[in-house]
Coordinates of N, CA and C in Angstrom, one line a residue:
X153 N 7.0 86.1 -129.5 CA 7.4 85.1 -130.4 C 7.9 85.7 -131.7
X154 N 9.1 85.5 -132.6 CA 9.7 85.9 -133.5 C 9.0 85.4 -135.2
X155 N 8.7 85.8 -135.3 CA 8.1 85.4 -137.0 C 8.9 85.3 -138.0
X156 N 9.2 84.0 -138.5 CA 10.2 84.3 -139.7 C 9.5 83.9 -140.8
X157 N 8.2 83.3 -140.8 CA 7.4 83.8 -142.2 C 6.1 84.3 -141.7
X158 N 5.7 85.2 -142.8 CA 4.5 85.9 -142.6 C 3.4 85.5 -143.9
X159 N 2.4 85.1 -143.7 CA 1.9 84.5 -145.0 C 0.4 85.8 -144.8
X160 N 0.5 86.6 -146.3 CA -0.3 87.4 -146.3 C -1.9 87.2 -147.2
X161 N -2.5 87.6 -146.9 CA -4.1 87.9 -147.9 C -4.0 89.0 -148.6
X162 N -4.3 89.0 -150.1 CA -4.3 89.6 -150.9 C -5.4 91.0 -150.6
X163 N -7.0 90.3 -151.2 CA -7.7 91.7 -151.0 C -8.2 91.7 -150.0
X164 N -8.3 93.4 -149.3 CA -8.9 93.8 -148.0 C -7.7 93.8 -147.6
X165 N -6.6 92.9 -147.5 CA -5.2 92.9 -146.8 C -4.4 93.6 -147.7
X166 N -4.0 93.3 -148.2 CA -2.7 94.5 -149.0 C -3.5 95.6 -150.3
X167 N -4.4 94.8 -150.9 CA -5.4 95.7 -152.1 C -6.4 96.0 -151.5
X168 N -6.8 96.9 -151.9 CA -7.9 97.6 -151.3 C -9.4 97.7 -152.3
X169 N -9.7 96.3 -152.7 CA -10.7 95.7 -153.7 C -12.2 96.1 -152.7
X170 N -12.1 96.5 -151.8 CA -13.6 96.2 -151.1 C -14.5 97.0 -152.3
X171 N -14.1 98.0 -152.4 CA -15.3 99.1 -153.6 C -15.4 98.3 -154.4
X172 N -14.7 98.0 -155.0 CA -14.8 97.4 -156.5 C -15.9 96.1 -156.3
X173 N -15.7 95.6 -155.3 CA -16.5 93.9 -154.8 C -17.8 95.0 -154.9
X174 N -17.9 95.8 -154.3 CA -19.2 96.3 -153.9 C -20.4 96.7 -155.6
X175 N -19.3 97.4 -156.1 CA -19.5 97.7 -157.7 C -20.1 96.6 -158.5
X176 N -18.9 95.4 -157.9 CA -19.4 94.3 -158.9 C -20.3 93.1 -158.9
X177 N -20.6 93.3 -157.1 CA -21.2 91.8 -156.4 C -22.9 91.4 -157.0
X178 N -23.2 92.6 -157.6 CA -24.5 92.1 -157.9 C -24.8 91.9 -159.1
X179 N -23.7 92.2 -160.1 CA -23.6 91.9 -162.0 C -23.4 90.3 -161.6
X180 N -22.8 90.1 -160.6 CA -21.9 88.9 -160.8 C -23.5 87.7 -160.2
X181 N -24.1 88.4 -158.8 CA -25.2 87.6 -158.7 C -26.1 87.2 -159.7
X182 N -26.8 88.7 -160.6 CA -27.2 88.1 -162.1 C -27.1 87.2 -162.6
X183 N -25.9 87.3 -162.8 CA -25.3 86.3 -163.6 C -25.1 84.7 -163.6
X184 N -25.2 84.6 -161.6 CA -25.2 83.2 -161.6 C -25.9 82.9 -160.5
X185 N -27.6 83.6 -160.7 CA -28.7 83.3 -160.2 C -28.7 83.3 -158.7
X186 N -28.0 83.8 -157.5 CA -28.0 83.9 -156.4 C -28.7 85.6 -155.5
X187 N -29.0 85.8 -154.9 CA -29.7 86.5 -154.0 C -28.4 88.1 -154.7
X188 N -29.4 88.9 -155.0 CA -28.8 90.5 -154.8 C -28.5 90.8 -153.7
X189 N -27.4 91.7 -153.3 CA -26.8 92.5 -151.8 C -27.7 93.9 -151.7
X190 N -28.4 94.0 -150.9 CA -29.0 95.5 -151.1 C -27.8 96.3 -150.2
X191 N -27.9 97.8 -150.4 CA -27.0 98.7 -149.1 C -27.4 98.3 -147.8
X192 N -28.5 98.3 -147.8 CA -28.6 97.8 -146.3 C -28.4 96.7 -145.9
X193 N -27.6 95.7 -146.4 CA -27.5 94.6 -145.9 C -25.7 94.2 -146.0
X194 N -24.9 95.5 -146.4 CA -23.9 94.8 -146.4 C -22.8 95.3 -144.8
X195 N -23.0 96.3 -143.7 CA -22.8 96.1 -142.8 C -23.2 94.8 -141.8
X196 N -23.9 94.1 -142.2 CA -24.3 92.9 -141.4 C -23.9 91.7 -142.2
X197 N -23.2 91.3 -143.6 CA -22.8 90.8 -144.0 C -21.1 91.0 -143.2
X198 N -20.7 92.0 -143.4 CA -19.4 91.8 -143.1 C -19.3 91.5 -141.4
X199 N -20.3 91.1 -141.2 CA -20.4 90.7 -139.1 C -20.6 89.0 -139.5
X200 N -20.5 88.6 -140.5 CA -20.8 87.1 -141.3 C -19.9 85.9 -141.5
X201 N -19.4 85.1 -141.2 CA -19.1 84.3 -141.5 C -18.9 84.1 -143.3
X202 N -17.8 83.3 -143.7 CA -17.9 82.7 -145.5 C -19.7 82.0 -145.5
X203 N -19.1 80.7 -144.6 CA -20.8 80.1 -144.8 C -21.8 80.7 -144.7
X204 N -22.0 81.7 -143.6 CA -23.4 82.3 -143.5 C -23.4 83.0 -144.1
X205 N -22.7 83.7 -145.5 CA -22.9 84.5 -146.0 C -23.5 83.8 -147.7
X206 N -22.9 82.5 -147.6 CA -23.3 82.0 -148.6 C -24.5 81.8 -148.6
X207 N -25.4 80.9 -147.4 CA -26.1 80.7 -147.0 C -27.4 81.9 -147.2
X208 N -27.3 82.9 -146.7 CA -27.8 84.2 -146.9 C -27.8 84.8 -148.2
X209 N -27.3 84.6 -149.0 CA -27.2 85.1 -150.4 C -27.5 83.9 -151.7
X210 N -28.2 82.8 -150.9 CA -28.4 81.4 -151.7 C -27.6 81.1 -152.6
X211 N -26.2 81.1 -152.1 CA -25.1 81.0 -153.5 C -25.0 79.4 -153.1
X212 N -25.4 78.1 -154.1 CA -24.8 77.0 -154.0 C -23.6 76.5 -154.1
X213 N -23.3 75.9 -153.2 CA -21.7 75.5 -153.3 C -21.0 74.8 -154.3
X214 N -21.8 73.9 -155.1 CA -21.3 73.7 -156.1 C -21.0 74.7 -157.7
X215 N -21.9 75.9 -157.5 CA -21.7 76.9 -158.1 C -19.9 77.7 -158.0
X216 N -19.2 77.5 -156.8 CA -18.4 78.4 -156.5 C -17.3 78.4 -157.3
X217 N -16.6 77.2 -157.7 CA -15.8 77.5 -158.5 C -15.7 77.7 -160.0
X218 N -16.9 78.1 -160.6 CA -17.7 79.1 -161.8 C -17.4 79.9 -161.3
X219 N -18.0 80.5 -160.0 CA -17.9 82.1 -159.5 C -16.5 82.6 -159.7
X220 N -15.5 81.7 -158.7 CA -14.2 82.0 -158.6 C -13.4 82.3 -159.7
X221 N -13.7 81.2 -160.8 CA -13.2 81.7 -162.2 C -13.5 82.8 -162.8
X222 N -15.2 83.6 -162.8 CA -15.2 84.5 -163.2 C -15.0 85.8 -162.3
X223 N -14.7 86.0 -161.5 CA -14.7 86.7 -160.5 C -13.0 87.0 -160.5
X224 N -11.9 86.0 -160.8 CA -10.5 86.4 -161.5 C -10.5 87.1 -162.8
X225 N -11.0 86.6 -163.9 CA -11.4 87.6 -165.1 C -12.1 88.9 -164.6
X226 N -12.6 88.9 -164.1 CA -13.1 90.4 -163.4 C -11.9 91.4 -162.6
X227 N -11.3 90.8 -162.1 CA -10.4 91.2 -161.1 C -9.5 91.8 -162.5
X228 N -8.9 90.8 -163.6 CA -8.0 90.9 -164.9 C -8.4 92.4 -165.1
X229 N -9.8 92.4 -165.0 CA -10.1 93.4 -166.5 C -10.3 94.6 -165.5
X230 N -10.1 94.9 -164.3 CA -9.9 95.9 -163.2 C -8.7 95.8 -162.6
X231 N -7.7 95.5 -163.1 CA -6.5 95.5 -162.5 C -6.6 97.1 -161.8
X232 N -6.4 97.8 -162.8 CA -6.4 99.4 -162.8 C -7.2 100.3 -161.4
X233 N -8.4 99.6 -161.0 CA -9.4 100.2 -160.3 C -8.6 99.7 -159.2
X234 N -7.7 98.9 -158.5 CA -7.9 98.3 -157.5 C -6.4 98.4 -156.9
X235 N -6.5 99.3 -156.1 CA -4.8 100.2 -156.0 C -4.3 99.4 -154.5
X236 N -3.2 99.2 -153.8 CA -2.7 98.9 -152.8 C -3.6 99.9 -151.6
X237 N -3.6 99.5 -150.3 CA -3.6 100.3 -149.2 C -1.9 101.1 -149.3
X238 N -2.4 102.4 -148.5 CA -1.5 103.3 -148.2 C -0.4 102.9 -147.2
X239 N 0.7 102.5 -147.3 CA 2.0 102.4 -146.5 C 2.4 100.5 -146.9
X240 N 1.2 99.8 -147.8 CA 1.6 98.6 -148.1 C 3.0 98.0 -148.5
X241 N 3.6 98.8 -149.5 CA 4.7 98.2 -150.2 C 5.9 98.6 -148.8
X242 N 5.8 99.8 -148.5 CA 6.8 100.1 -147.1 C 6.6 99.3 -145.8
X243 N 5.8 98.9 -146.1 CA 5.7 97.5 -144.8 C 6.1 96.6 -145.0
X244 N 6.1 96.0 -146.5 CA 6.4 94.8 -146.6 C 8.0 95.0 -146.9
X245 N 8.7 95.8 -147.6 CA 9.7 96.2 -147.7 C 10.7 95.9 -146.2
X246 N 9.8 96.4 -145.6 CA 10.3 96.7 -144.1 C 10.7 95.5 -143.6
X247 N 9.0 94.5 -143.3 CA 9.6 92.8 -143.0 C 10.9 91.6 -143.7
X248 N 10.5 92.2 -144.9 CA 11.7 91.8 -145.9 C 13.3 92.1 -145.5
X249 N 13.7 93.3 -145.4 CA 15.1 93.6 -144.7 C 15.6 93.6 -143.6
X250 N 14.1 93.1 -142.0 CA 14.5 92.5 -141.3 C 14.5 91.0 -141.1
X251 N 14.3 90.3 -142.4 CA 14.2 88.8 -142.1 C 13.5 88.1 -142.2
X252 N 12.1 88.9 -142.4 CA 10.8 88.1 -142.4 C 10.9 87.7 -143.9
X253 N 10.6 86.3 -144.0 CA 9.9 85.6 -145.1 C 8.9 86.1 -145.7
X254 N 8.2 86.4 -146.7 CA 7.2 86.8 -147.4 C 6.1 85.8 -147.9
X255 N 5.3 85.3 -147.8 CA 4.5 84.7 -148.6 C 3.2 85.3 -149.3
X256 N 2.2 84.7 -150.4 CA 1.2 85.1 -150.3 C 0.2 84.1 -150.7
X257 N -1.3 83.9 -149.8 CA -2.2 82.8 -150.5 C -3.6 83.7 -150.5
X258 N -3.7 83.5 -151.9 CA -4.9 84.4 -152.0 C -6.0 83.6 -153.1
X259 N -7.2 84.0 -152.7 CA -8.0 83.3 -154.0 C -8.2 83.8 -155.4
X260 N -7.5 84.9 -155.5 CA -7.3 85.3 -157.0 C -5.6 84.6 -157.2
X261 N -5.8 84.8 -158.5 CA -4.8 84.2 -160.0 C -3.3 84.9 -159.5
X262 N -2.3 84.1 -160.0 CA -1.5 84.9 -159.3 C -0.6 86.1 -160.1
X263 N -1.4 85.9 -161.2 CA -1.3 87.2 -162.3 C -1.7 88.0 -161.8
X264 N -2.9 87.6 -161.5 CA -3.9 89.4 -160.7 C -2.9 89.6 -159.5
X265 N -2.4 88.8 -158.6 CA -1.8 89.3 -157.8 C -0.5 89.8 -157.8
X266 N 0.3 89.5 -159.0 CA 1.1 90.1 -159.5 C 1.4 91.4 -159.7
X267 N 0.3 91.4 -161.0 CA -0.1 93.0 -161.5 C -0.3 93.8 -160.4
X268 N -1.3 93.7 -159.0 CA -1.9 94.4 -157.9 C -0.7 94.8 -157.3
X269 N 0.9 93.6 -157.1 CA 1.8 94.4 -156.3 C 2.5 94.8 -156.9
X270 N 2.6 94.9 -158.1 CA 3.7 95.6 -159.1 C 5.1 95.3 -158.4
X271 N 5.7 96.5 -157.8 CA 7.3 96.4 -157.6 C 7.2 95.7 -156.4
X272 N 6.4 95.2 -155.6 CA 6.4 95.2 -154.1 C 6.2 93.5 -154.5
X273 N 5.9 92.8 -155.5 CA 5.9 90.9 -155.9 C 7.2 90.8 -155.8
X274 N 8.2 91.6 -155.7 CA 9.2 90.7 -155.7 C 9.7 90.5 -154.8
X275 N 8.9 91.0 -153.3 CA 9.6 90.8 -152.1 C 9.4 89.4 -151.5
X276 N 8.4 88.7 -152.2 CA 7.6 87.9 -152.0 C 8.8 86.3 -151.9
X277 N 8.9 85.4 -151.3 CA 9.6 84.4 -151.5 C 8.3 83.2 -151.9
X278 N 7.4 83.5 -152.1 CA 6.1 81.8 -152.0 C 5.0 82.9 -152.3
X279 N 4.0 82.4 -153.5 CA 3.1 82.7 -153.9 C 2.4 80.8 -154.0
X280 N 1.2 81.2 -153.6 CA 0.3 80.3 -153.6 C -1.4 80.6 -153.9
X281 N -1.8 80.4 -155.0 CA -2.8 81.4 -155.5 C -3.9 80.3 -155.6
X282 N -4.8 81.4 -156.0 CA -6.2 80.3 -156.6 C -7.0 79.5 -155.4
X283 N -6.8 80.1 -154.4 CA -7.3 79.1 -153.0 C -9.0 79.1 -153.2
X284 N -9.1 77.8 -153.3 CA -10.9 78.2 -152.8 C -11.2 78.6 -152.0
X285 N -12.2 78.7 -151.3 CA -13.3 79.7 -150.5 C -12.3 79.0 -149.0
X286 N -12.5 77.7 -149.6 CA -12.5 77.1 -147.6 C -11.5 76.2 -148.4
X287 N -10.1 76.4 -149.1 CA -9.2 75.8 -149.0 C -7.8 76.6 -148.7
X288 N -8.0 77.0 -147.5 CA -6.9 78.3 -147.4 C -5.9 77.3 -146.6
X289 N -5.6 76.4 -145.5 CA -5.6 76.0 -144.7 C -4.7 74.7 -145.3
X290 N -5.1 74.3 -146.5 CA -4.0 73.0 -147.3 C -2.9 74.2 -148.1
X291 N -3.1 75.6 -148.3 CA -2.3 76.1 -149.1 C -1.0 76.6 -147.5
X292 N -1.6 76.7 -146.8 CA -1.5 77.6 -145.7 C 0.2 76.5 -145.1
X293 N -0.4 75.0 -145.3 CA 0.5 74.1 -144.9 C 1.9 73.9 -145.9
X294 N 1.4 74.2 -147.0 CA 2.0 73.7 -148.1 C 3.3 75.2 -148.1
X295 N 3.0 76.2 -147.7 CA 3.8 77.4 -148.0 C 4.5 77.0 -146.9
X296 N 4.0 76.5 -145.6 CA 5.1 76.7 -144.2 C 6.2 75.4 -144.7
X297 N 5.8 74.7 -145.5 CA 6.6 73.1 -145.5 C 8.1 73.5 -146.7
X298 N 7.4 74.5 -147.5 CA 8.6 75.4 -148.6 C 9.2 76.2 -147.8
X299 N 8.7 76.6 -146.8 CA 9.7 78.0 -146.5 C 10.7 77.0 -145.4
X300 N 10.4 75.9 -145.0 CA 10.9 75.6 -144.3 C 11.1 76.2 -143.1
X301 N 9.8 76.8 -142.4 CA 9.9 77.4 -141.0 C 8.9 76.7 -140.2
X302 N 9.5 76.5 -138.4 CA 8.6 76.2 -137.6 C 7.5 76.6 -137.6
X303 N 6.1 76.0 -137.3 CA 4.8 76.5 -137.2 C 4.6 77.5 -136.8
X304 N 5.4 77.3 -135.3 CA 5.1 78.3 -134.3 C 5.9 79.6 -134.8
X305 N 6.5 79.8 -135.6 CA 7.5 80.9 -135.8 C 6.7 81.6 -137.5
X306 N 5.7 81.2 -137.6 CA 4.6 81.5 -138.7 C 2.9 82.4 -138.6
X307 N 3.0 83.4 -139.2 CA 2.1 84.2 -139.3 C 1.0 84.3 -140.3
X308 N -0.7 84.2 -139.9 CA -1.0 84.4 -141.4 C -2.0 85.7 -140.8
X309 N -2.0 86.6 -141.7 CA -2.2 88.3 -141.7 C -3.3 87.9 -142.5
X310 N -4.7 88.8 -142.6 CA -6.4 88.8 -143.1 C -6.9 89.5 -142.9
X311 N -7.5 89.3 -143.5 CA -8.8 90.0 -143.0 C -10.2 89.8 -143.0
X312 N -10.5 88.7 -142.8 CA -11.8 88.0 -143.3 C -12.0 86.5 -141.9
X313 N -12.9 86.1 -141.6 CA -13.2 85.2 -140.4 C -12.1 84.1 -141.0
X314 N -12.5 83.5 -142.1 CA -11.4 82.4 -143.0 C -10.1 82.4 -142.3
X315 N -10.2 83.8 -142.7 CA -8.3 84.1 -142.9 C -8.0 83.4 -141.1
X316 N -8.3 83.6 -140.4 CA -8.4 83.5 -138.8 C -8.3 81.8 -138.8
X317 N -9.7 81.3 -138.9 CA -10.1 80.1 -139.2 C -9.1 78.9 -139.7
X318 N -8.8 79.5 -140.8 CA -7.6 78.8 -141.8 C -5.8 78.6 -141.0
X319 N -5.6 79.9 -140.2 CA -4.6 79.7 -139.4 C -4.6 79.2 -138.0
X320 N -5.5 79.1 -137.7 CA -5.8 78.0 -136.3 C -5.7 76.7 -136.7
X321 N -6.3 76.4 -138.3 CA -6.3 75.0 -138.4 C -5.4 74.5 -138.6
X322 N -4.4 75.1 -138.9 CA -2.7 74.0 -139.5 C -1.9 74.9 -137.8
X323 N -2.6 75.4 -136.8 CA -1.8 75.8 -135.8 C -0.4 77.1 -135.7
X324 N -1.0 77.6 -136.9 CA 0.2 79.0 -136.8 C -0.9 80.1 -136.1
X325 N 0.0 81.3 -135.8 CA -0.5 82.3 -135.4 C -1.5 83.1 -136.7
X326 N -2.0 84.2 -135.9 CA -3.0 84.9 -136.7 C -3.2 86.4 -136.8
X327 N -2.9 87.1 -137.7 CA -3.2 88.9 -137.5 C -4.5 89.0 -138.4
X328 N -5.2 89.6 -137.9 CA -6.0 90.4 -138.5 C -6.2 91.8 -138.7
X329 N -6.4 92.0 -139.6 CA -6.5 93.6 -139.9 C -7.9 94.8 -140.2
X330 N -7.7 95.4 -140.1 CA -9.3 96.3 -139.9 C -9.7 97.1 -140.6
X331 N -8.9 97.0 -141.7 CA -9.5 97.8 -142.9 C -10.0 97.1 -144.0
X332 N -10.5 96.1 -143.8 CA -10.3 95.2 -145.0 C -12.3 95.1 -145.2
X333 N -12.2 93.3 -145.4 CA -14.3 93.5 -146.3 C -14.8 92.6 -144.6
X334 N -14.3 92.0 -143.4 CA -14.9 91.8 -142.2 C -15.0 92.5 -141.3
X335 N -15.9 93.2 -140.5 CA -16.4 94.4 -139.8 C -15.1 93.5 -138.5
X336 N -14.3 94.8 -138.0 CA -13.6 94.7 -136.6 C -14.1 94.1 -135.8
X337 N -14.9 94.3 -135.6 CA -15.8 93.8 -134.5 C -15.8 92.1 -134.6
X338 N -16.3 92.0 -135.8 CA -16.7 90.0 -135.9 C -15.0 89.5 -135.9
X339 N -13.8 90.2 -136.3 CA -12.9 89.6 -136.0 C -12.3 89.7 -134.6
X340 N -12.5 90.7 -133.7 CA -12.2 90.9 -132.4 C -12.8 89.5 -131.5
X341 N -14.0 89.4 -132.2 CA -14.4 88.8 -131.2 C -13.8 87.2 -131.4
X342 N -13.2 86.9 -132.8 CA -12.7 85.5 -132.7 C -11.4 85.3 -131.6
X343 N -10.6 86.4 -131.4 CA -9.2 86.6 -130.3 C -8.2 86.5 -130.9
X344 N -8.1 86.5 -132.5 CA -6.7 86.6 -133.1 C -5.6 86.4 -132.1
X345 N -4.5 86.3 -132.8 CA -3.4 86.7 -132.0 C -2.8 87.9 -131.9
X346 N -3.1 88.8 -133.3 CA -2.8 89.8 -133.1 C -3.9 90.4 -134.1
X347 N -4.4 91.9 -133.2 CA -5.0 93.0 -134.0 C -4.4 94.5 -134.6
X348 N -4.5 94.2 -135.7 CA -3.8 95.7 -136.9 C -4.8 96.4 -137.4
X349 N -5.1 97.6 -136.4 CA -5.4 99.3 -136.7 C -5.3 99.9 -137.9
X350 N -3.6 99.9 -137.8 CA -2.9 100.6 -138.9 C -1.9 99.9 -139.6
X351 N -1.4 100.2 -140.7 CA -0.8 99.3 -141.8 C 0.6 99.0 -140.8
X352 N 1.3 100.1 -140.0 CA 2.7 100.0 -139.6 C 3.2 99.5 -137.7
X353 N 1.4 99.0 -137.7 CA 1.6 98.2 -136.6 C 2.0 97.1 -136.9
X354 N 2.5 95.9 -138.4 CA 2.3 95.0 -138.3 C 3.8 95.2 -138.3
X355 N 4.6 95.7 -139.0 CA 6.1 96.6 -138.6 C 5.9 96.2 -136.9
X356 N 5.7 97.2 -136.2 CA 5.9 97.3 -135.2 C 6.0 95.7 -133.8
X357 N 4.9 94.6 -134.6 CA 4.7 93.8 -134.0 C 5.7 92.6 -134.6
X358 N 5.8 92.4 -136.1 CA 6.7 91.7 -136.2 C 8.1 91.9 -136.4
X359 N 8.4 93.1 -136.3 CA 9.6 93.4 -136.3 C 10.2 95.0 -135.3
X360 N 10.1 94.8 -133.8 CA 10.0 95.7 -133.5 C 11.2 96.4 -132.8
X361 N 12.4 95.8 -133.1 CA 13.8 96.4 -133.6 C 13.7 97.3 -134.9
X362 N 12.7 96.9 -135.8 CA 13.0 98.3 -137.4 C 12.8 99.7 -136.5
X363 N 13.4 100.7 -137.2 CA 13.2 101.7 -137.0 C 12.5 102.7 -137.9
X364 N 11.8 103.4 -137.2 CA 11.2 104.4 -138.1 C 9.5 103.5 -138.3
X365 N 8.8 104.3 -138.7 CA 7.4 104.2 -139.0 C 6.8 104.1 -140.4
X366 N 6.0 103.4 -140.5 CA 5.2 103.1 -142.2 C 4.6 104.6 -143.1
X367 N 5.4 105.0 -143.7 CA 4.7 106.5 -144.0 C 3.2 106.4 -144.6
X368 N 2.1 107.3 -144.6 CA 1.0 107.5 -145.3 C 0.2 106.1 -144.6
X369 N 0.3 105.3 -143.5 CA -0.2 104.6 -142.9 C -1.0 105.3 -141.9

């Protein structure tokens, strides 16, 4: 099946924020009274579900969108710490000059997401930012209905159970990727539609007339 838009996830998917999350996740629990992450607990976290992980870390849901706002101001004031994966901007470059549509919905600001792709935002045709936790899925609709492409001819790239979840529910396809903050494993086992290894498989699957390979991937 031919993909003419590709709708991507910011961090774990194109930024590579997981350290920084790790650095920061327990100033931020302090702060708004929820369960600390010990080391040993964050391998089994990322085998987790959004909900069970809220659930597990007693974060109330009416708390979240406090969290989300400050957790953007954090991201602002770490622009610097929080660098692309290796061969990102050459992949998107890549989909971009064979046709693929670009989009991005992410739950950070779309400043922060701005700043994070520097030269590589402009490839972008649809930015859709600020998603809550579990409102990926109304943004998810709203980007396919602008770009004006068939469902079926629509991708959304993640890396997190959501990301999966959110594109089953409006009925587009799904990549997941394996470098990101959800252990391979807990996403294998949902059956994506497609699984990404490496940055220049997603090259390869969505566009696999390009020539040549994603360097530093």
């Amino acid at each position: 099946m031919p993909y003419a838009l590709a709708i991507f996830d910011l961090d774990g998917t194109l930024a590579d924020s997981f350290p920084w999350f790790l650095r920061t996740i327990n100033d931020v629990a302090d702060r708004f009274n929820f369960r600390r992450v010990s080391d040993g607990e964050i391998e089994e976290l990322r085998h987790a579900s959004s909900r069970e992980i809220l659930t597990r870390l007693e974060v109330p849901l009416w708390k979240l969108p406090a969290i989300a706002r400050h957790a953007r101001r954090l991201k602002a004031e770490a622009a610097a710490e929080i660098p692309l994966f290796a061969g990102v901007e050459t992949m998107l470059r890549t989909l971009s000059e064979n046709g693929v549509q670009l989009a991005l919905v992410t739950s950070d600001s779309e400043a922060n997401a701005r700043e994070k792709l520097g030269d590589a935002a402009a490839l972008f045709s649809h930015f859709d930012c600020a998603a809550s936790l579990f409102g990926k899925p109304a943004k998810f609709r709203r980007v396919v209905r602008r770009a004006g492409v068939q469902p079926g001819n629509v991708i959304a790239i993640g890396d997190e159970v959501r990301d999966v979840d959110a594109a089953r529910a409006v009925g587009i396809a799904c990549g997941a990727v394996c470098w990101g903050y959800a252990a391979p494993a807990a996403l294998r086992a949902l059956g994506p539609d497609h699984v990404f290894e490496r940055m220049d498989e997603i090259v390869l699957t969505l566009c696999p007339g390009a020539v040549g390979r994603i360097s530093g991937a």
